[in-house]
Coordinates of C-alpha atoms in Angstrom, one line a residue:
Chain A
X1 CA -16.5 -35.5 12.7
X2 CA -15.5 -39.2 12.5
X3 CA -17.7 -40.6 9.8
X4 CA -17.8 -44.3 9.2
X5 CA -19.6 -45.4 6.0
X6 CA -21.9 -48.3 6.0
X7 CA -21.9 -49.5 2.4
X8 CA -24.6 -51.5 0.6
X9 CA -24.6 -52.3 -3.1
X10 CA -26.3 -49.6 -5.2
X11 CA -27.6 -52.0 -7.8
X12 CA -26.8 -55.5 -8.7
X13 CA -24.2 -55.7 -11.4
X14 CA -22.8 -52.1 -10.7
X15 CA -19.6 -51.5 -8.9
X16 CA -20.9 -48.5 -6.9
X17 CA -22.0 -48.8 -3.3
X18 CA -24.1 -46.4 -1.3
X19 CA -23.8 -45.3 2.3
X20 CA -26.7 -44.4 4.6
X21 CA -25.3 -40.8 4.5
X22 CA -26.1 -40.7 0.8
X23 CA -22.6 -40.9 -0.6
X24 CA -22.2 -43.1 -3.6
X25 CA -18.7 -44.5 -3.9
X26 CA -16.7 -46.6 -6.3
X27 CA -13.5 -46.5 -4.3
X28 CA -13.0 -46.4 -0.6
X29 CA -9.3 -46.3 0.4
X30 CA -8.9 -47.5 3.9
X31 CA -6.1 -47.6 6.5
X32 CA -7.5 -48.9 9.8
X33 CA -10.5 -46.7 10.5
X34 CA -9.4 -43.8 8.2
X35 CA -10.9 -43.6 4.7
X36 CA -10.7 -41.5 1.6
X37 CA -13.7 -42.1 -0.5
X38 CA -13.9 -41.3 -4.2
X39 CA -17.5 -40.7 -5.2
X40 CA -18.7 -39.9 -8.7
X41 CA -22.3 -39.7 -7.9
X42 CA -25.0 -39.5 -5.2
X43 CA -25.1 -37.1 -2.2
X44 CA -21.7 -35.6 -2.8
X45 CA -21.4 -35.7 -6.5
X46 CA -17.8 -35.9 -7.8
X47 CA -16.3 -35.5 -4.3
X48 CA -13.3 -36.9 -2.5
X49 CA -14.3 -37.3 1.1
X50 CA -11.9 -37.6 4.0
X51 CA -13.0 -39.4 7.2
X52 CA -10.4 -37.8 9.5
X53 CA -7.9 -35.0 9.5
X54 CA -4.3 -35.8 8.7
X55 CA -1.7 -33.1 9.1
X56 CA 0.1 -32.4 5.8
X57 CA 3.8 -33.0 6.4
X58 CA 5.1 -31.7 3.1
X59 CA 4.2 -28.9 0.7
X60 CA 2.6 -31.2 -1.9
X61 CA 0.1 -32.8 0.4
X62 CA -3.6 -32.0 0.7
X63 CA -5.8 -32.9 3.6
X64 CA -9.4 -32.0 4.5
X65 CA -10.6 -31.0 8.0
X66 CA -13.9 -32.8 8.4
X67 CA -14.8 -31.1 11.6
X68 CA -18.2 -29.3 11.3
X69 CA -16.8 -25.9 12.2
X70 CA -14.1 -26.1 9.5
X71 CA -14.6 -28.3 6.5
X72 CA -11.5 -26.7 4.9
X73 CA -8.8 -28.1 2.6
X74 CA -5.5 -28.0 4.4
X75 CA -2.1 -27.7 2.9
X76 CA 1.4 -27.2 4.2
X77 CA 2.8 -23.7 4.1
X78 CA 6.3 -23.1 5.4
X79 CA 6.5 -24.8 8.8
X80 CA 2.8 -25.2 9.5
X81 CA -0.3 -26.9 8.1
X82 CA -2.6 -24.1 7.1
X83 CA -6.3 -24.2 6.5
X84 CA -7.4 -22.6 3.2
X85 CA -9.4 -19.4 2.9
X86 CA -12.7 -19.8 1.2
X87 CA -14.0 -17.4 -1.4
X88 CA -16.3 -15.2 0.7
X89 CA -14.2 -15.2 3.9
X90 CA -13.2 -11.6 3.6
X91 CA -16.8 -10.6 4.4
X92 CA -17.5 -13.3 7.0
X93 CA -15.1 -11.9 9.5
X94 CA -14.4 -8.6 11.4
X95 CA -10.9 -7.6 10.7
X96 CA -8.6 -4.8 11.7
X97 CA -4.9 -4.1 11.7
X98 CA -2.1 -1.7 12.5
X99 CA 0.6 -1.2 9.8
X100 CA 3.9 0.7 9.8
X101 CA 3.3 3.4 7.2
X102 CA 5.8 2.6 4.5
X103 CA 9.2 4.3 4.9
X104 CA 8.0 6.2 8.0
X105 CA 7.8 5.7 11.8
X106 CA 4.1 6.3 11.7
X107 CA 1.4 3.7 12.4
X108 CA -1.7 3.4 10.1
X109 CA -4.9 2.1 11.7
X110 CA -7.0 0.1 9.3
X111 CA -10.6 -0.6 10.3
X112 CA -9.8 0.4 13.9
X113 CA -10.0 3.7 15.9
X114 CA -8.0 2.3 18.8
X115 CA -5.2 4.5 20.0
X116 CA -1.9 2.7 19.8
X117 CA 0.6 4.2 22.3
X118 CA 4.2 4.1 21.3
X119 CA 7.2 4.0 23.6
X120 CA 10.9 3.9 22.6
X121 CA 12.8 5.9 20.0
X122 CA 11.6 4.9 16.6
X123 CA 13.6 4.5 13.3
X124 CA 12.9 2.8 10.0
X125 CA 14.5 -0.6 9.6
X126 CA 14.5 -2.2 6.1
X127 CA 15.8 -5.8 5.8
X128 CA 15.2 -8.8 3.5
X129 CA 11.7 -9.9 4.4
X130 CA 10.2 -6.6 5.3
X131 CA 10.3 -3.1 6.8
X132 CA 9.9 -2.4 10.5
X133 CA 9.7 0.4 12.9
X134 CA 12.6 -0.3 15.2
X135 CA 12.2 1.0 18.7
X136 CA 15.2 1.5 21.0
X137 CA 15.6 2.5 24.6
X138 CA 16.6 1.4 28.1
X139 CA 13.0 1.1 29.1
X140 CA 9.9 -0.1 27.3
X141 CA 9.7 -0.3 23.5
X142 CA 6.9 -0.9 21.1
X143 CA 3.1 -0.7 20.7
X144 CA 0.1 -1.0 23.0
X145 CA -3.5 -0.1 23.1
X146 CA -3.5 1.0 26.7
X147 CA -7.3 1.2 26.8
X148 CA -7.3 -2.6 26.2
X149 CA -10.7 -2.6 24.6
X150 CA -10.5 -4.1 21.2
X151 CA -12.0 -7.6 21.6
X152 CA -12.9 -10.4 24.0
X153 CA -12.1 -14.1 24.1
X154 CA -15.8 -14.8 23.5
X155 CA -15.3 -13.1 20.1
X156 CA -12.9 -15.8 19.1
X157 CA -10.1 -13.4 18.0
X158 CA -7.0 -14.4 16.1
X159 CA -4.0 -12.1 16.7
X160 CA -1.0 -12.0 14.3
X161 CA 2.2 -10.0 14.7
X162 CA 5.2 -9.7 12.4
X163 CA 8.1 -8.6 14.5
X164 CA 11.9 -8.6 14.6
X165 CA 14.2 -9.1 17.5
X166 CA 17.1 -6.6 18.1
X167 CA 20.8 -7.3 18.0
X168 CA 20.9 -8.2 21.7
X169 CA 18.4 -10.7 23.2
X170 CA 19.8 -10.9 26.7
X171 CA 18.2 -8.9 29.6
X172 CA 14.9 -8.5 27.7
X173 CA 11.2 -9.0 28.4
X174 CA 9.1 -9.4 25.3
X175 CA 5.3 -9.7 25.6
X176 CA 3.3 -9.8 22.4
X177 CA -0.4 -10.6 22.1
X178 CA -3.8 -9.7 23.5
X179 CA -4.2 -8.7 27.1
X180 CA -6.6 -6.9 29.5
X181 CA -3.9 -4.8 31.1
X182 CA -0.1 -4.2 31.1
X183 CA 1.5 -7.6 31.5
X184 CA 4.7 -6.1 32.7
X185 CA 3.1 -4.8 35.9
X186 CA -0.2 -6.8 36.4
X187 CA -1.7 -10.3 36.1
X188 CA -4.1 -9.8 33.2
X189 CA -6.5 -12.0 31.3
X190 CA -4.3 -12.7 28.3
X191 CA -3.0 -14.8 25.5
X192 CA 0.6 -13.8 24.7
X193 CA 4.0 -14.9 23.5
X194 CA 6.7 -14.1 26.0
X195 CA 10.4 -14.1 26.2
X196 CA 11.4 -12.8 29.6
X197 CA 15.0 -13.5 30.6
X198 CA 14.2 -12.0 34.0
X199 CA 11.8 -14.9 34.6
X200 CA 14.4 -17.4 33.4
X201 CA 12.9 -18.0 29.9
X202 CA 15.3 -19.7 27.5
X203 CA 12.7 -20.1 24.6
X204 CA 9.7 -18.2 23.4
X205 CA 6.8 -19.0 25.8
X206 CA 3.1 -19.3 25.3
X207 CA 1.5 -17.5 28.2
X208 CA -2.2 -17.3 29.2
X209 CA -3.8 -15.7 32.2
X210 CA -7.2 -15.4 33.8
X211 CA -6.5 -12.3 35.8
X212 CA -6.0 -14.1 39.2
X213 CA -3.0 -12.8 41.1
X214 CA -2.1 -16.2 42.4
X215 CA -1.9 -19.2 40.0
X216 CA -3.7 -17.3 37.3
X217 CA -0.9 -17.5 34.8
X218 CA 0.3 -20.5 32.8
X219 CA 3.5 -20.4 30.7
X220 CA 4.5 -23.2 28.4
X221 CA 7.6 -23.4 26.2
X222 CA 7.0 -23.0 22.5
X223 CA 10.3 -24.9 21.9
X224 CA 11.8 -22.2 19.8
X225 CA 15.0 -20.4 20.9
X226 CA 15.2 -16.6 20.5
X227 CA 17.7 -15.4 18.0
X228 CA 19.0 -11.8 17.6
X229 CA 18.1 -9.8 14.4
X230 CA 15.4 -12.4 13.4
X231 CA 11.9 -11.9 12.0
X232 CA 9.2 -13.9 13.7
X233 CA 5.6 -14.4 12.7
X234 CA 3.3 -14.9 15.8
X235 CA -0.2 -16.3 15.7
X236 CA -2.4 -16.5 18.7
X237 CA -5.9 -18.0 18.3
X238 CA -8.6 -17.8 21.0
X239 CA -11.2 -20.6 20.8
X240 CA -13.8 -22.0 23.2
X241 CA -11.5 -24.7 24.4
X242 CA -8.1 -23.1 24.5
X243 CA -5.6 -20.7 23.2
X244 CA -3.5 -21.8 20.2
X245 CA 0.0 -20.4 19.6
X246 CA 2.3 -20.5 16.7
X247 CA 5.6 -18.8 16.3
X248 CA 7.8 -19.2 13.3
X249 CA 11.1 -17.9 12.0
X250 CA 12.8 -18.9 8.8
X251 CA 15.0 -21.3 10.7
X252 CA 12.8 -22.6 13.6
X253 CA 9.4 -23.7 14.6
X254 CA 7.2 -24.1 17.6
X255 CA 3.6 -24.9 18.2
X256 CA 1.5 -25.3 21.3
X257 CA -2.3 -25.7 21.4
X258 CA -4.8 -25.8 24.2
X259 CA -3.0 -23.9 27.0
X260 CA -5.1 -24.6 30.0
X261 CA -5.5 -21.3 31.7
X262 CA -7.9 -19.3 29.7
X263 CA -8.6 -15.5 29.7
X264 CA -11.9 -14.5 31.3
X265 CA -14.3 -14.9 28.4
X266 CA -15.7 -11.4 28.7
X267 CA -12.5 -9.6 29.7
X268 CA -11.8 -6.8 27.2
X269 CA -8.5 -7.4 25.5
X270 CA -6.2 -5.1 23.6
X271 CA -3.1 -5.2 21.4
X272 CA 0.2 -5.3 23.2
X273 CA 3.6 -5.7 21.4
X274 CA 6.4 -4.4 23.6
X275 CA 9.8 -5.3 24.8
X276 CA 11.2 -4.1 28.1
X277 CA 15.0 -3.6 28.4
X278 CA 16.0 -5.2 31.7
X279 CA 19.5 -3.6 31.4
X280 CA 21.2 -1.4 28.9
X281 CA 19.6 -0.3 25.6
X282 CA 17.6 -2.8 23.6
X283 CA 15.8 -2.8 20.2
X284 CA 12.5 -4.2 19.0
X285 CA 11.1 -4.0 15.4
X286 CA 7.4 -4.2 14.5
X287 CA 6.0 -4.3 11.0
X288 CA 2.3 -4.9 11.6
X289 CA -0.3 -6.4 13.9
X290 CA -3.6 -7.8 12.7
X291 CA -6.7 -9.1 14.4
X292 CA -9.6 -11.1 13.0
X293 CA -12.7 -11.7 15.1
X294 CA -15.8 -13.8 14.8
X295 CA -13.5 -16.6 13.9
X296 CA -14.8 -19.8 15.6
X297 CA -14.2 -21.7 12.4
X298 CA -10.6 -22.9 12.3
Chain B
X1 CA 1.9 -45.8 4.0
X2 CA -0.1 -45.4 0.8
X3 CA -3.2 -47.3 -0.1
X4 CA -3.4 -46.1 -3.7
X5 CA -0.7 -44.6 -5.9
X6 CA -1.9 -43.3 -9.3
X7 CA 1.1 -43.1 -11.6
X8 CA 1.6 -41.5 -15.0
X9 CA 5.3 -41.8 -16.0
X10 CA 7.2 -40.3 -13.1
X11 CA 4.2 -38.3 -11.8
X12 CA 2.1 -39.6 -9.0
X13 CA -1.0 -38.8 -7.0
X14 CA -0.9 -40.8 -3.8
X15 CA -3.9 -41.4 -1.6
X16 CA -3.1 -42.5 1.9
X17 CA -4.1 -42.1 5.5
X18 CA -6.2 -38.9 5.2
X19 CA -3.7 -37.3 2.9
X20 CA -3.4 -36.9 -0.8
X21 CA 0.1 -36.2 -2.1
X22 CA 0.6 -34.6 -5.5
X23 CA 4.2 -35.3 -6.5
X24 CA 5.4 -33.2 -9.4
X25 CA 2.0 -31.6 -10.0
X26 CA 1.3 -29.3 -12.9
X27 CA -1.2 -26.5 -13.3
X28 CA -4.9 -27.4 -13.9
X29 CA -5.9 -27.3 -17.5
X30 CA -9.7 -27.4 -17.3
X31 CA -12.2 -26.2 -14.7
X32 CA -12.6 -29.0 -12.2
X33 CA -8.9 -29.9 -12.2
X34 CA -7.2 -29.6 -8.8
X35 CA -3.5 -29.7 -8.0
X36 CA -1.3 -28.8 -5.1
X37 CA 1.9 -27.1 -6.2
X38 CA 4.4 -25.9 -3.5
X39 CA 2.1 -24.7 -0.8
X40 CA -1.0 -23.8 -2.8
X41 CA -4.1 -25.6 -3.9
X42 CA -4.8 -24.5 -7.5
X43 CA -7.8 -24.4 -9.6
X44 CA -8.8 -23.0 -13.0
X45 CA -11.1 -20.0 -12.6
X46 CA -12.4 -18.3 -15.7
X47 CA -9.5 -19.9 -17.6
X48 CA -6.9 -18.6 -15.2
X49 CA -4.9 -20.7 -12.8
X50 CA -5.5 -19.3 -9.4
X51 CA -3.9 -20.2 -6.0
X52 CA -5.8 -20.7 -2.8
X53 CA -5.1 -18.4 0.1
X54 CA -4.7 -19.6 3.7
X55 CA -7.2 -18.7 6.3
X56 CA -5.1 -16.2 8.1
X57 CA -3.2 -14.8 5.1
X58 CA -4.6 -11.3 5.3
X59 CA -3.2 -11.1 8.8
X60 CA 0.1 -12.8 8.1
X61 CA 0.8 -10.6 5.2
X62 CA 1.2 -6.9 5.3
X63 CA -1.1 -5.4 2.7
X64 CA -2.7 -2.1 1.6
X65 CA -5.1 -1.1 -1.1
X66 CA -6.6 1.8 -3.0
X67 CA -10.2 1.6 -4.2
X68 CA -12.7 3.6 -6.1
X69 CA -15.8 3.9 -3.8
X70 CA -18.9 2.1 -5.1
X71 CA -21.7 4.4 -6.3
X72 CA -24.7 2.2 -5.8
X73 CA -25.9 0.9 -9.1
X74 CA -24.9 0.7 -12.8
X75 CA -26.8 3.9 -13.7
X76 CA -25.3 6.0 -11.0
X77 CA -22.8 8.3 -12.5
X78 CA -22.1 10.3 -9.4
X79 CA -18.4 11.1 -8.8
X80 CA -16.9 8.4 -6.7
X81 CA -14.0 9.1 -4.3
X82 CA -10.8 7.1 -3.9
X83 CA -10.2 5.4 -0.6
X84 CA -6.8 4.4 0.7
X85 CA -6.5 1.5 3.1
X86 CA -3.0 1.2 4.7
X87 CA -1.3 3.5 2.2
X88 CA -1.0 7.2 2.9
X89 CA 0.5 8.7 -0.2
X90 CA -1.6 7.8 -3.2
X91 CA -2.7 10.7 -5.4
X92 CA -5.2 10.9 -8.2
X93 CA -3.7 12.7 -11.1
X94 CA -5.5 14.8 -13.7
X95 CA -9.1 15.2 -14.6
X96 CA -12.0 12.7 -14.3
X97 CA -14.2 12.2 -17.4
X98 CA -16.4 15.3 -17.7
X99 CA -19.6 13.4 -18.4
X100 CA -18.9 9.8 -17.3
X101 CA -16.9 10.1 -14.0
X102 CA -18.0 6.6 -13.0
X103 CA -17.9 3.9 -15.7
X104 CA -20.2 1.0 -15.1
X105 CA -19.6 -1.9 -17.6
X106 CA -20.3 -5.5 -17.8
X107 CA -17.0 -6.3 -16.2
X108 CA -17.3 -3.9 -13.3
X109 CA -17.4 -0.3 -12.2
X110 CA -14.4 2.1 -12.5
X111 CA -13.5 5.6 -11.5
X112 CA -13.1 7.1 -14.9
X113 CA -10.4 9.5 -15.9
X114 CA -9.9 11.4 -19.2
X115 CA -7.2 13.8 -20.3
X116 CA -8.0 17.1 -21.8
X117 CA -4.9 18.1 -23.7
X118 CA -1.6 16.9 -25.1
X119 CA 0.9 15.6 -22.5
X120 CA -1.8 15.6 -19.8
X121 CA -1.5 12.7 -17.4
X122 CA -4.4 11.2 -15.5
X123 CA -5.0 8.2 -13.2
X124 CA -3.5 7.1 -9.9
X125 CA 0.1 7.0 -8.6
X126 CA 1.9 7.3 -5.4
X127 CA 3.1 10.7 -4.4
X128 CA 6.3 9.2 -3.2
X129 CA 7.8 6.0 -4.5
X130 CA 8.7 4.2 -1.3
X131 CA 5.8 1.9 -0.6
X132 CA 7.8 -1.3 -1.0
X133 CA 11.1 -2.9 -2.1
X134 CA 11.7 -6.1 -4.1
X135 CA 13.5 -7.6 -1.1
X136 CA 10.1 -7.4 0.7
X137 CA 8.6 -9.9 -1.8
X138 CA 5.6 -7.7 -2.9
X139 CA 2.7 -8.7 -5.1
X140 CA 0.8 -5.8 -6.7
X141 CA -2.5 -6.1 -8.5
X142 CA -4.5 -3.5 -10.4
X143 CA -7.9 -3.7 -12.1
X144 CA -8.1 -1.0 -14.8
X145 CA -9.7 -0.4 -18.2
X146 CA -8.0 1.5 -21.0
X147 CA -10.3 3.9 -22.7
X148 CA -7.9 5.4 -25.2
X149 CA -9.0 3.4 -28.2
X150 CA -8.3 5.2 -31.4
X151 CA -6.4 8.0 -29.7
X152 CA -2.6 8.4 -29.5
X153 CA -2.1 7.4 -26.0
X154 CA 0.6 6.2 -23.5
X155 CA -0.3 3.8 -20.7
X156 CA 2.0 2.8 -17.7
X157 CA 0.6 0.5 -15.1
X158 CA 2.9 -1.1 -12.5
X159 CA 5.4 -0.5 -9.7
X160 CA 8.2 1.9 -10.2
X161 CA 10.8 4.1 -8.5
X162 CA 9.5 7.3 -10.2
X163 CA 6.7 8.4 -12.5
X164 CA 7.4 7.0 -16.0
X165 CA 4.4 8.7 -17.7
X166 CA 6.4 11.5 -19.3
X167 CA 8.0 9.1 -21.9
X168 CA 7.8 5.7 -23.4
X169 CA 11.3 4.6 -22.3
X170 CA 11.3 4.0 -18.5
X171 CA 14.8 5.4 -18.7
X172 CA 16.9 5.4 -15.4
X173 CA 13.9 4.1 -13.4
X174 CA 13.6 0.9 -11.4
X175 CA 10.3 -0.6 -12.5
X176 CA 8.1 -3.6 -13.3
X177 CA 5.2 -2.4 -15.3
X178 CA 2.9 -2.8 -18.2
X179 CA 3.2 -0.3 -21.1
X180 CA 1.7 0.5 -24.4
X181 CA 1.8 3.4 -26.7
X182 CA -0.9 3.1 -29.1
X183 CA -3.5 4.5 -31.5
X184 CA -5.7 1.5 -30.9
X185 CA -3.5 -1.4 -31.9
X186 CA -0.6 -3.3 -30.8
X187 CA 0.4 -5.5 -27.8
X188 CA 1.1 -4.5 -24.3
X189 CA 4.7 -4.8 -23.3
X190 CA 5.9 -6.1 -20.0
X191 CA 8.8 -3.8 -18.9
X192 CA 11.5 -4.2 -16.2
X193 CA 14.3 -1.9 -15.5
X194 CA 17.1 -1.7 -12.9
X195 CA 17.8 2.0 -13.3
X196 CA 19.5 1.6 -16.7
X197 CA 19.2 4.0 -19.6
X198 CA 17.5 1.3 -21.7
X199 CA 14.7 -0.7 -20.1
X200 CA 13.9 -4.3 -20.8
X201 CA 10.8 -4.4 -23.0
X202 CA 9.3 -7.7 -24.0
X203 CA 5.9 -8.7 -25.3
X204 CA 3.2 -9.7 -22.9
X205 CA 1.3 -11.4 -25.7
X206 CA -1.7 -9.4 -24.5
X207 CA -3.5 -7.4 -27.2
X208 CA -4.9 -3.9 -26.7
X209 CA -8.7 -3.7 -26.3
X210 CA -11.0 -1.4 -24.5
X211 CA -12.0 -3.9 -21.8
X212 CA -11.2 -4.3 -18.1
X213 CA -7.8 -5.9 -17.3
X214 CA -6.5 -7.5 -14.1
X215 CA -2.7 -7.1 -13.8
X216 CA -0.7 -8.8 -11.1
X217 CA 3.0 -8.3 -10.8
X218 CA 5.0 -10.5 -8.4
X219 CA 8.5 -9.5 -7.4
X220 CA 10.8 -12.0 -5.7
X221 CA 14.6 -12.2 -5.2
X222 CA 14.9 -14.2 -8.4
X223 CA 12.0 -13.3 -10.8
X224 CA 9.4 -10.8 -11.8
X225 CA 6.1 -12.4 -12.9
X226 CA 3.4 -10.6 -14.8
X227 CA -0.1 -12.1 -14.9
X228 CA -2.7 -10.6 -17.1
X229 CA -6.4 -11.4 -17.4
X230 CA -9.5 -9.8 -18.7
X231 CA -11.6 -8.5 -15.8
X232 CA -14.6 -10.4 -17.2
X233 CA -12.5 -13.6 -17.0
X234 CA -10.4 -15.5 -19.4
X235 CA -7.5 -14.8 -21.7
X236 CA -4.9 -15.3 -19.1
X237 CA -1.3 -14.6 -19.9
X238 CA 1.7 -15.1 -17.7
X239 CA 5.2 -13.9 -18.6
X240 CA 8.3 -13.8 -16.4
X241 CA 11.7 -12.3 -16.5
X242 CA 14.9 -12.2 -14.5
X243 CA 16.4 -9.5 -16.7
X244 CA 16.9 -5.9 -15.4
X245 CA 14.8 -6.5 -12.3
X246 CA 14.3 -3.5 -10.0
X247 CA 17.0 -3.2 -7.4
X248 CA 16.4 -5.3 -4.3
X249 CA 16.6 -2.3 -2.0
X250 CA 15.2 0.4 -4.2
X251 CA 12.0 2.1 -3.0
X252 CA 9.0 1.4 -5.3
X253 CA 5.6 3.1 -5.5
X254 CA 3.0 2.5 -8.2
X255 CA 1.5 4.1 -11.3
X256 CA -1.7 3.5 -13.2
X257 CA -1.8 6.4 -15.6
X258 CA -2.6 7.4 -19.2
X259 CA -0.9 10.2 -21.0
X260 CA -2.4 11.9 -24.1
X261 CA 0.3 12.1 -26.7
X262 CA -1.7 13.9 -29.3
X263 CA -5.4 14.2 -30.4
X264 CA -8.4 15.1 -28.4
X265 CA -8.3 13.0 -25.3
X266 CA -7.2 9.7 -23.7
X267 CA -8.8 7.8 -20.8
X268 CA -8.3 5.1 -18.2
X269 CA -10.8 3.6 -15.7
X270 CA -9.4 2.3 -12.4
X271 CA -11.2 0.0 -10.0
X272 CA -8.6 -0.7 -7.4
X273 CA -4.9 -1.3 -6.7
X274 CA -3.8 -3.8 -4.0
X275 CA -0.4 -4.7 -2.6
X276 CA 0.7 -7.5 -0.3
X277 CA 4.1 -7.8 1.1
X278 CA 6.1 -10.3 3.1
X279 CA 5.3 -13.5 1.4
X280 CA 8.1 -15.4 3.1
X281 CA 7.0 -19.0 3.7
X282 CA 6.3 -18.8 7.4

């Protein structure tokens, strides 16, 4: 939304003005075409209305997203601007997750009956910032729903994973996200974060695919190098117009939105969070994976 | 570039190009106040300062919960069950109330427990005390209702490295919990311990009454914060300590139990317990 007010005096002798939209304002703060309007009355009683979205750059800033599908307050948390959760949001979305069961190498399904297949030798890894199941082997390591049947792009899923790299990040192939088939061996419909040294990756990559064997995969650098023994939080958001990626560590940041190649809208997608050792033995830690669906509202 | 800077002393609220900046903001003091402190938008809800959550926070955080199942309506006294979500080792301890197994009150519905003899413990606790550690930055919340008014009773509600319910001391345990030993009077103590023989007891400022309570305990690398409210809203109390905090790497479970120390019976109603972990600022 890009709302431009057209003010007319409310009443002769009063400071207030009224817009055709019904907003009554005593103060309109303007920079170019951008406005913040303070309104103590009218359609929008006691409101502060933002005309456009501004990205909070520090933790003390507050913006509003005036797009119709959002309307949320926005603050800065850590390295990213984050839209705020509204009071009834927990019941407005379908939500499921897979947690490491505390102090064990077991996985707990929450609101999901999907079978998560595990490969690699597991052990419990506790470090500052969380507890993980650390998988170790000279082959594949980690979790996957090999039925690939949890969601579809048209369900607007958001995928989140809380993972930790192992002590060696050379000769590794990480793929973490939602996919229609095994990304190590096929060209799936997918939205995933990748770090595949075998493909020449030097940073975390945002990868999307539409299932076509030729030209069906797009990979874009997230601008964040891969560090050993580091916790990363990964968010992948599927919308009508693109796939948004965020990956963050304590020390780094990266953000790409609108990767062009989209998964097939109706392709069934499943959880995949694995690392393939390309030589030697490699380790990969997973704390939890969570997915929210019916989430067109950013 | 700011269009308007509202200044009071050194504090400012600046309105600029689609951003409002709250420099040096303080907590809201009446409903309708809004501030942004650190990463959170804050408002005053039922007299308590509450933080906003971010839209994907349930996914970004690791969390689990234990809930008493709903029983339909306020007059339904059927026995409810306890449902675990993301936690595998919670046990219910001791007998439920023989005639009121579900307690429906004006501040909510509780699974209702009542002891039947001296030194009997009842309520919820983890079977093993390894659900979290302080270095994981956990926040634990429990909604409960003490029903031991007038009876010699010991309550422990909080996170701990073992079951403290056998004594009033918390000796040798790692814990951050709320405690009271009462015959219907007194003030809840906030208690921390790092495994020492003598725990750190200090007043929460929260009086004992037979009403629902919301207790939130936040553990970070530098502080333990207790927040107490009435479940019906209001009467918020916040106390913090950095003394004798649980060990950073010590496994912690939780307890929400009552122990009858003499007399006929003691009781506790519990609605839910909820833990989030991993609140590193990503």
